[in-house]
Amino acid sequence: MPFATPEPEPYRIVLGVAGGVAAYKSAELTRRLRARGYEVHPVLTREAQRFIGSATLAALAGRPAHTELFDDPTTPIPHTRLGQGADCVVVAPATAHLIARYALGLADDLLTATLLATRAPVVLCPAMHTEMWENPAVGENLATLRRRGVLVLGPDEGPLAGGDEGPGRLVEPEAIAAFVARVLEGYRGALSGRRVLVSAGGTREALDPVRVLTNRSSGRQGVALAEAAARLGAAVTLVTAGAHEVAPDVARRVAVVRVESAAEMRDALARAFDDADALVMAAAVSDFTLEARPQKIKRGDGAPTLVLRDAPDVLAGLAAVRRPGQVLVGFAAETTDVEANAARKLRAKGVDLLVVNDVTAPGAGFDHETNEVVILSRDAPPERVPLTSKAAVAEVILARVAALLDRGAR
Ligand code: CTP
């Protein structure tokens, strides 16, 4: 008798449901996940059960719904078993409270214990009122979780419970199911499978073997961009003239090329550019260079006259040879007529996005931990990013890059 081909095991999804009105949509989500052939293991928090019955989810999932950390008759160790066996954990809706507990690493109920015990990808689908969604506490907790590799889907904008309207609506069940399918196929972030080239730091032009002409850029924003791109799943090359190191958790995904002068930066970027899906040009490249003297200029010889020459405009040079579909992001350091100069630069440099820094603003620009920028593009109104960490600025920029790449790829 011929051997029967073994059926592949279905993917096992743990569906976490937290206590918000949108919990009722978890019933539909269970159906949509089942329709894709996945096993669904519902886990409800105590508050979730005020909004939807565990019997409903159990019936739709075709297996028991879990609610208790202890006293589960089906297993003596539910808190680890569910997380260990999952191919993906999706929490829909994820409330502000659930997000906070997860960010803190609490494990005071079955759902948070499952989240801590899993090595599977985790997708959070936030749903809450706009005021809560926009509260920095929620934003910072989500930023922490994103940094740890958690995927965040939504929320959507639209009608909310109680007649309100705005961002905070749970993403529709079919869109969540489709996203889970992508995650199971290997998707790990908005830049997964992309190659991102980032430049950082202020270049140094040698006067002689001892002295250099440079600028105040520290390279922090560029390093934050490289780290954020890696966390979103990209393979990153960082060409840097700065001294800052990439964070250890993502260092494996970032190839670092150290350069000094504008010409070295041009050459290093040119080598990597063709393979890159996106170039984010955060480096402060010198506009001027000079003939370096082979020996140290001696004080006794009198103050020298320095003759500066134009350095290459690296970004404009690369923009001129870009492939269709490549996304280019330039930065603009301005001190006067910030927006008018920047709008001109957007066109002149041939980039898709121009991130404008008023380097004289307090807390922003060179050598600060924080930044405040405006993102200009050719087809959308300017996006203002108020004073925040350079990591958060990087996330906003890369979300725009990911959206442009997705649009180009379609
Ligand atoms: N840039 C570059 N090569 C240079 C100078 C700048 O590639 N020699 C890039 C920067 O990395 C940045 C963008 O061009 O992404 C704008 O840099 P900025 O210094 O603001 O503009 P400049 O072109 O130098 O123009 P200006 O000095 O007139 O402000």
Coordinates of C-alpha atoms and ligand atoms in Angstrom, one line a residue:
M1 CA 0.0 0.0 0.0
P2 CA 1.5 3.4 -0.9
F3 CA 2.4 5.7 2.0
A4 CA 0.0 8.5 2.6
T5 CA 1.6 11.9 2.4
P6 CA 1.5 13.3 6.0
E7 CA -0.7 16.3 6.3
P8 CA 1.3 19.4 7.5
E9 CA 0.4 20.4 11.0
P10 CA -1.9 23.5 11.0
Y11 CA -0.4 26.7 12.4
R12 CA -1.2 27.2 16.0
I13 CA -2.4 30.8 16.9
V14 CA -2.9 31.9 20.4
L15 CA -5.6 34.7 20.3
G16 CA -5.3 36.9 23.3
V17 CA -8.4 39.0 24.1
A18 CA -8.1 42.0 26.5
G19 CA -11.0 43.9 28.1
G20 CA -12.3 46.5 25.6
V21 CA -15.5 46.9 23.7
A22 CA -13.7 45.7 20.5
A23 CA -13.4 42.3 22.2
Y24 CA -16.6 41.4 20.4
K25 CA -14.7 41.4 17.1
S26 CA -12.5 38.6 18.4
A27 CA -15.3 36.2 17.5
E28 CA -15.1 37.3 13.9
L29 CA -11.3 37.1 14.0
T30 CA -11.5 33.6 15.3
R31 CA -13.7 32.6 12.3
R32 CA -11.3 34.3 9.9
L33 CA -8.3 32.6 11.3
R34 CA -10.0 29.3 11.3
A35 CA -11.0 29.9 7.7
R36 CA -7.3 30.1 6.8
G37 CA -6.8 26.6 8.3
Y38 CA -5.2 27.7 11.6
E39 CA -5.8 26.3 15.0
V40 CA -7.0 29.0 17.3
H41 CA -6.5 28.9 21.1
P42 CA -8.4 31.8 22.7
V43 CA -7.1 33.3 25.9
L44 CA -9.3 35.9 27.6
T45 CA -8.4 38.3 30.4
R46 CA -10.9 38.6 33.2
E47 CA -12.0 42.0 31.9
A48 CA -12.4 40.6 28.3
Q49 CA -15.1 38.3 29.7
R50 CA -17.2 41.3 30.5
F51 CA -17.4 42.0 26.8
I52 CA -17.5 38.5 25.2
G53 CA -18.2 35.1 26.6
S54 CA -15.5 32.5 26.6
A55 CA -18.2 30.0 25.4
T56 CA -18.6 32.0 22.2
L57 CA -14.9 31.9 21.4
A58 CA -14.6 28.2 22.4
A59 CA -17.5 27.3 20.1
L60 CA -16.0 29.3 17.2
A61 CA -12.5 28.0 17.8
G62 CA -13.7 24.4 18.3
R63 CA -11.6 24.0 21.4
P64 CA -11.6 25.3 25.0
A65 CA -11.0 29.0 25.6
H66 CA -8.5 29.7 28.4
T67 CA -9.1 32.2 31.1
E68 CA -7.2 31.1 34.2
L69 CA -3.6 30.9 35.2
F70 CA -4.5 28.2 37.7
D71 CA -7.3 25.6 37.9
D72 CA -7.3 24.9 34.1
P73 CA -8.5 21.3 33.9
T74 CA -6.9 20.7 30.5
T75 CA -3.3 21.2 31.6
P76 CA -1.3 21.7 34.8
I77 CA 1.0 24.4 33.3
P78 CA -1.1 26.5 30.9
H79 CA 1.1 29.6 31.3
T80 CA 4.0 28.0 29.5
R81 CA 2.3 25.4 27.4
L82 CA 0.3 27.8 25.3
G83 CA 3.1 30.2 24.6
Q84 CA 5.6 27.4 23.9
G85 CA 3.3 25.7 21.4
A86 CA 2.3 28.9 19.5
D87 CA 3.4 29.7 16.0
C88 CA 2.1 33.3 16.5
V89 CA 0.5 35.1 19.4
V90 CA -2.0 37.8 18.4
V91 CA -3.7 40.1 20.9
A92 CA -6.8 41.7 19.6
P93 CA -7.9 44.0 21.1
A94 CA -4.8 45.0 23.0
T95 CA -5.9 47.6 25.6
A96 CA -3.7 50.4 27.1
H97 CA -3.6 48.3 30.3
L98 CA -2.6 45.1 28.6
I99 CA 0.2 46.9 26.6
A100 CA 1.5 48.5 29.9
R101 CA 1.5 45.1 31.7
Y102 CA 3.3 43.5 28.7
A103 CA 5.9 46.3 28.5
L104 CA 6.6 45.9 32.2
G105 CA 7.1 42.2 31.9
L106 CA 4.2 41.4 34.4
A107 CA 2.8 37.9 34.3
D108 CA -0.2 38.3 36.6
D109 CA -2.7 36.5 34.4
L110 CA -2.7 33.8 31.8
L111 CA -2.4 36.1 28.8
T112 CA 0.6 38.1 30.1
A113 CA 2.2 34.9 31.3
T114 CA 1.7 33.4 27.8
L115 CA 3.2 36.5 26.2
L116 CA 6.3 36.2 28.4
A117 CA 6.7 32.5 27.8
T118 CA 6.5 32.6 24.0
R119 CA 9.3 32.8 21.5
A120 CA 6.8 33.0 18.6
P121 CA 6.2 36.4 16.9
V122 CA 3.7 38.5 18.8
V123 CA 1.2 40.8 17.0
L124 CA -0.5 43.5 19.1
C125 CA -3.7 45.1 17.7
P126 CA -4.3 48.1 19.9
A127 CA -7.9 49.4 20.4
M128 CA -8.8 52.3 22.7
H129 CA -10.1 55.8 22.9
T130 CA -8.1 58.4 21.0
E131 CA -7.1 60.2 24.1
M132 CA -5.6 57.0 25.6
W133 CA -4.0 56.1 22.3
E134 CA -2.3 59.5 22.1
N135 CA -1.1 59.4 25.7
P136 CA 2.7 59.3 25.7
A137 CA 2.6 56.5 28.3
V138 CA 1.0 54.2 25.7
G139 CA 3.3 55.4 22.9
E140 CA 6.4 54.8 25.0
N141 CA 5.2 51.3 26.1
L142 CA 4.6 50.4 22.5
A143 CA 8.0 51.8 21.5
T144 CA 9.6 49.6 24.1
L145 CA 7.7 46.5 22.9
R146 CA 8.5 47.3 19.2
R147 CA 12.2 47.6 20.2
R148 CA 11.9 44.0 21.5
G149 CA 10.5 42.8 18.2
V150 CA 6.8 42.9 18.9
L151 CA 4.7 43.8 15.8
V152 CA 2.0 46.4 16.2
L153 CA -0.9 46.5 13.7
G154 CA -3.1 49.6 13.8
P155 CA -5.1 51.1 15.2
D156 CA -7.4 52.3 12.5
E157 CA -9.1 55.7 12.5
G158 CA -12.9 55.8 12.6
P159 CA -16.0 55.6 14.8
L160 CA -15.3 54.5 18.4
A161 CA -17.5 53.4 21.2
G162 CA -19.7 56.1 22.7
G163 CA -20.1 58.1 19.5
D164 CA -16.4 59.3 19.4
E165 CA -14.4 59.3 16.3
G166 CA -10.6 59.2 15.7
P167 CA -7.6 56.9 15.8
G168 CA -8.1 54.0 18.2
R169 CA -10.3 51.6 16.3
L170 CA -9.3 47.9 16.1
V171 CA -8.1 46.9 12.7
E172 CA -10.8 44.9 10.9
P173 CA -10.6 41.1 11.6
E174 CA -9.9 40.2 8.0
A175 CA -6.9 42.6 7.9
I176 CA -5.6 41.1 11.1
A177 CA -5.9 37.5 9.8
A178 CA -4.1 38.6 6.6
F179 CA -1.3 40.2 8.6
V180 CA -1.0 37.0 10.7
A181 CA -0.7 35.0 7.5
R182 CA 2.2 37.3 6.4
V183 CA 3.9 36.9 9.8
L184 CA 3.6 33.1 9.5
E185 CA 5.2 33.3 6.0
G186 CA 8.3 34.9 7.6
Y187 CA 7.4 38.6 7.8
R188 CA 9.0 40.2 10.8
G189 CA 8.6 43.9 10.3
A190 CA 7.7 46.7 7.9
L191 CA 11.1 46.6 6.3
S192 CA 11.5 42.8 6.4
G193 CA 13.4 41.6 3.3
R194 CA 14.6 45.2 2.4
R195 CA 18.1 46.5 2.3
V196 CA 18.5 49.9 3.8
L197 CA 21.6 52.0 3.5
V198 CA 22.1 54.7 6.1
S199 CA 24.8 57.4 6.4
A200 CA 25.7 59.1 9.7
G201 CA 28.1 61.5 11.3
G202 CA 30.1 64.5 10.3
T203 CA 32.8 63.9 7.8
R204 CA 36.4 65.2 8.5
E205 CA 38.6 66.8 5.8
A206 CA 42.3 66.6 6.6
L207 CA 44.3 69.8 6.7
D208 CA 47.5 67.9 7.6
P209 CA 48.2 64.6 9.4
V210 CA 47.1 66.2 12.7
R211 CA 44.2 68.6 12.0
V212 CA 40.8 68.3 10.4
L213 CA 37.9 70.5 9.2
T214 CA 34.7 69.0 10.5
N215 CA 31.2 69.9 11.8
R216 CA 29.1 69.3 14.9
S217 CA 27.2 66.3 13.8
S218 CA 27.6 63.4 16.3
G219 CA 26.0 60.6 14.1
R220 CA 23.4 59.8 16.8
Q221 CA 20.4 60.3 14.5
G222 CA 22.0 58.2 11.8
V223 CA 22.8 55.4 14.2
A224 CA 19.2 55.5 15.6
L225 CA 18.0 55.2 12.0
A226 CA 20.2 52.2 11.3
E227 CA 19.0 50.5 14.6
A228 CA 15.3 51.2 13.9
A229 CA 15.6 49.9 10.3
A230 CA 17.2 46.7 11.7
R231 CA 14.4 46.3 14.2
L232 CA 11.9 46.6 11.4
G233 CA 13.6 43.6 9.8
A234 CA 15.8 45.3 7.2
A235 CA 19.4 44.3 6.4
V236 CA 21.2 47.5 7.1
T237 CA 24.5 49.0 6.0
L238 CA 25.6 52.0 8.0
V239 CA 28.3 54.2 6.5
T240 CA 29.4 56.4 9.4
A241 CA 31.9 59.2 10.1
G242 CA 30.7 59.3 13.7
A243 CA 31.9 57.5 16.8
H244 CA 28.6 56.1 18.1
E245 CA 28.2 52.3 18.3
V246 CA 25.1 50.4 17.2
A247 CA 23.1 48.9 20.1
P248 CA 24.1 45.2 20.7
D249 CA 20.6 43.8 20.2
V250 CA 20.7 44.7 16.5
A251 CA 24.4 44.9 15.8
R252 CA 24.2 41.5 14.0
R253 CA 21.9 43.0 11.4
V254 CA 23.9 46.2 10.7
A255 CA 27.1 46.1 8.7
V256 CA 29.2 49.2 9.7
V257 CA 31.6 50.9 7.3
R258 CA 33.7 53.6 9.0
V259 CA 34.8 56.5 6.8
E260 CA 36.4 59.9 7.4
S261 CA 36.2 62.3 4.5
A262 CA 33.4 63.3 2.1
A263 CA 35.2 61.4 -0.7
E264 CA 35.4 58.2 1.4
M265 CA 31.8 58.5 2.2
R266 CA 30.9 58.9 -1.4
D267 CA 32.9 55.8 -2.4
A268 CA 31.5 53.7 0.4
L269 CA 27.9 54.6 -0.4
A270 CA 28.4 54.2 -4.1
R271 CA 29.6 50.6 -3.5
A272 CA 26.5 49.7 -1.5
F273 CA 23.9 51.9 -3.3
D274 CA 22.9 49.6 -6.1
D275 CA 21.8 46.8 -3.8
A276 CA 19.9 49.1 -1.5
D277 CA 16.1 49.5 -1.6
A278 CA 16.4 52.8 0.4
L279 CA 19.1 55.3 1.2
V280 CA 18.7 57.4 4.3
M281 CA 21.3 60.2 4.1
A282 CA 21.6 61.5 7.7
A283 CA 25.4 62.2 7.4
A284 CA 26.5 65.8 7.6
V285 CA 28.8 65.7 4.7
S286 CA 31.4 68.4 4.3
D287 CA 30.6 70.8 1.5
F288 CA 34.2 71.8 1.2
T289 CA 37.5 70.0 1.2
L290 CA 41.1 71.0 0.9
E291 CA 44.4 69.7 -0.3
A292 CA 45.9 68.0 2.8
R293 CA 49.5 68.9 3.5
P294 CA 51.7 65.8 3.9
Q295 CA 53.5 67.2 7.0
K296 CA 52.2 68.9 10.0
I297 CA 51.8 72.7 9.4
K298 CA 54.2 74.3 11.9
R299 CA 53.3 77.3 14.0
G300 CA 56.6 78.9 13.3
D301 CA 55.8 79.1 9.5
G302 CA 53.0 81.5 10.3
A303 CA 49.2 81.1 10.0
P304 CA 48.5 79.4 6.7
T305 CA 45.9 80.5 4.1
L306 CA 43.5 77.6 3.5
V307 CA 42.1 77.2 0.0
L308 CA 38.8 75.2 0.1
R309 CA 37.5 73.3 -2.8
D310 CA 34.0 71.9 -3.4
A311 CA 33.5 68.5 -1.9
P312 CA 31.3 66.0 -3.9
D313 CA 27.5 66.4 -3.3
V314 CA 27.1 62.7 -2.4
L315 CA 23.3 62.6 -2.2
A316 CA 22.8 64.5 -5.5
G317 CA 25.3 62.2 -7.2
L318 CA 23.5 59.0 -6.0
A319 CA 20.1 60.5 -6.9
A320 CA 21.3 60.9 -10.4
V321 CA 21.9 57.2 -10.8
R322 CA 19.0 55.8 -8.8
R323 CA 17.0 52.8 -9.9
P324 CA 13.3 53.0 -10.2
G325 CA 11.7 52.0 -6.9
Q326 CA 14.6 53.0 -4.8
V327 CA 13.6 55.4 -2.0
L328 CA 15.9 58.3 -1.1
V329 CA 15.7 60.3 2.1
G330 CA 17.8 63.5 2.5
F331 CA 18.3 65.6 5.6
A332 CA 18.6 69.3 5.7
A333 CA 20.4 71.2 8.4
E334 CA 19.1 74.8 8.3
T335 CA 19.6 77.8 10.5
T336 CA 17.5 80.4 8.6
D337 CA 14.4 80.4 6.4
V338 CA 14.1 76.8 7.4
E339 CA 11.1 75.7 5.5
A340 CA 11.7 77.7 2.3
N341 CA 15.3 76.5 2.0
A342 CA 14.1 73.0 2.7
A343 CA 11.4 73.0 0.1
R344 CA 14.0 74.1 -2.4
K345 CA 16.4 71.4 -1.3
L346 CA 13.7 68.7 -1.7
R347 CA 13.5 69.4 -5.4
A348 CA 17.2 70.1 -5.9
K349 CA 18.4 66.9 -4.3
G350 CA 15.9 64.7 -6.1
V351 CA 14.8 62.8 -2.9
D352 CA 11.5 61.4 -1.9
L353 CA 11.6 62.7 1.6
L354 CA 13.5 65.5 3.2
V355 CA 13.9 65.6 6.9
V356 CA 14.4 69.1 8.0
N357 CA 16.3 70.0 11.2
D358 CA 16.3 73.6 12.5
V359 CA 19.7 73.0 14.1
T360 CA 19.4 76.2 16.2
A361 CA 16.2 74.9 18.0
P362 CA 16.6 74.0 21.7
G363 CA 17.0 70.3 22.3
A364 CA 17.3 69.5 18.5
G365 CA 20.0 68.8 16.0
F366 CA 23.7 68.3 16.7
D367 CA 24.9 66.2 19.6
H368 CA 21.5 66.1 21.4
E369 CA 19.7 62.9 22.5
T370 CA 16.5 64.4 21.2
N371 CA 15.4 65.9 17.9
E372 CA 12.5 67.8 16.4
V373 CA 12.0 67.6 12.6
V374 CA 9.6 68.3 9.8
I375 CA 9.4 65.7 7.0
L376 CA 8.8 67.1 3.6
S377 CA 7.7 65.0 0.6
R378 CA 6.5 65.7 -2.9
D379 CA 3.0 64.4 -2.5
A380 CA 1.9 64.9 1.1
P381 CA 1.7 67.9 3.4
P382 CA 4.7 68.4 5.8
E383 CA 4.7 66.1 8.8
R384 CA 5.9 67.7 12.0
V385 CA 7.5 65.5 14.5
P386 CA 7.6 67.4 17.9
L387 CA 10.6 67.2 20.2
T388 CA 11.2 63.5 21.0
S389 CA 14.0 60.9 21.2
K390 CA 16.1 60.4 18.1
A391 CA 14.9 56.7 18.2
A392 CA 11.3 57.9 17.9
V393 CA 12.2 60.3 15.1
A394 CA 13.8 57.3 13.3
E395 CA 10.7 55.2 13.7
V396 CA 8.5 57.9 12.0
I397 CA 11.0 58.3 9.1
L398 CA 11.2 54.6 8.5
A399 CA 7.5 54.1 8.6
R400 CA 7.3 56.6 5.8
V401 CA 10.1 54.8 3.9
A402 CA 8.3 51.4 4.4
A403 CA 5.1 52.9 3.0
L404 CA 6.9 54.4 0.0
L405 CA 8.7 51.0 -0.7
D406 CA 5.4 49.2 -0.4
R407 CA 3.8 51.6 -2.8
G408 CA 6.7 51.3 -5.3
A409 CA 6.7 47.5 -5.1
R410 CA 3.0 47.2 -5.9
Ligands
CTP1 N1 24.9 66.1 1.4 C1 25.7 65.4 0.6 N2 26.9 65.8 0.2 C2 27.4 67.0 0.6 C3 26.6 67.8 1.4 C4 25.3 67.4 1.8 O1 25.3 64.3 0.3 N3 28.6 67.4 0.2 C5 23.6 65.6 1.8 C6 23.4 65.5 3.3 O2 23.7 64.3 3.8 C7 21.9 65.8 3.5 C8 21.6 66.7 2.3 O3 22.6 66.5 1.4 O4 21.1 64.6 3.4 C9 21.4 68.1 2.6 O5 22.5 68.6 3.4 P1 22.7 70.1 3.8 O6 24.0 70.3 4.5 O7 21.4 70.5 4.5 O8 22.6 70.8 2.4 P2 23.7 71.3 1.4 O9 23.5 70.5 0.2 O10 25.0 71.2 2.0 O11 23.2 72.8 1.1 P3 23.5 74.1 1.9 O12 24.9 74.0 2.4 O13 23.3 75.2 0.9 O14 22.5 74.2 3.0

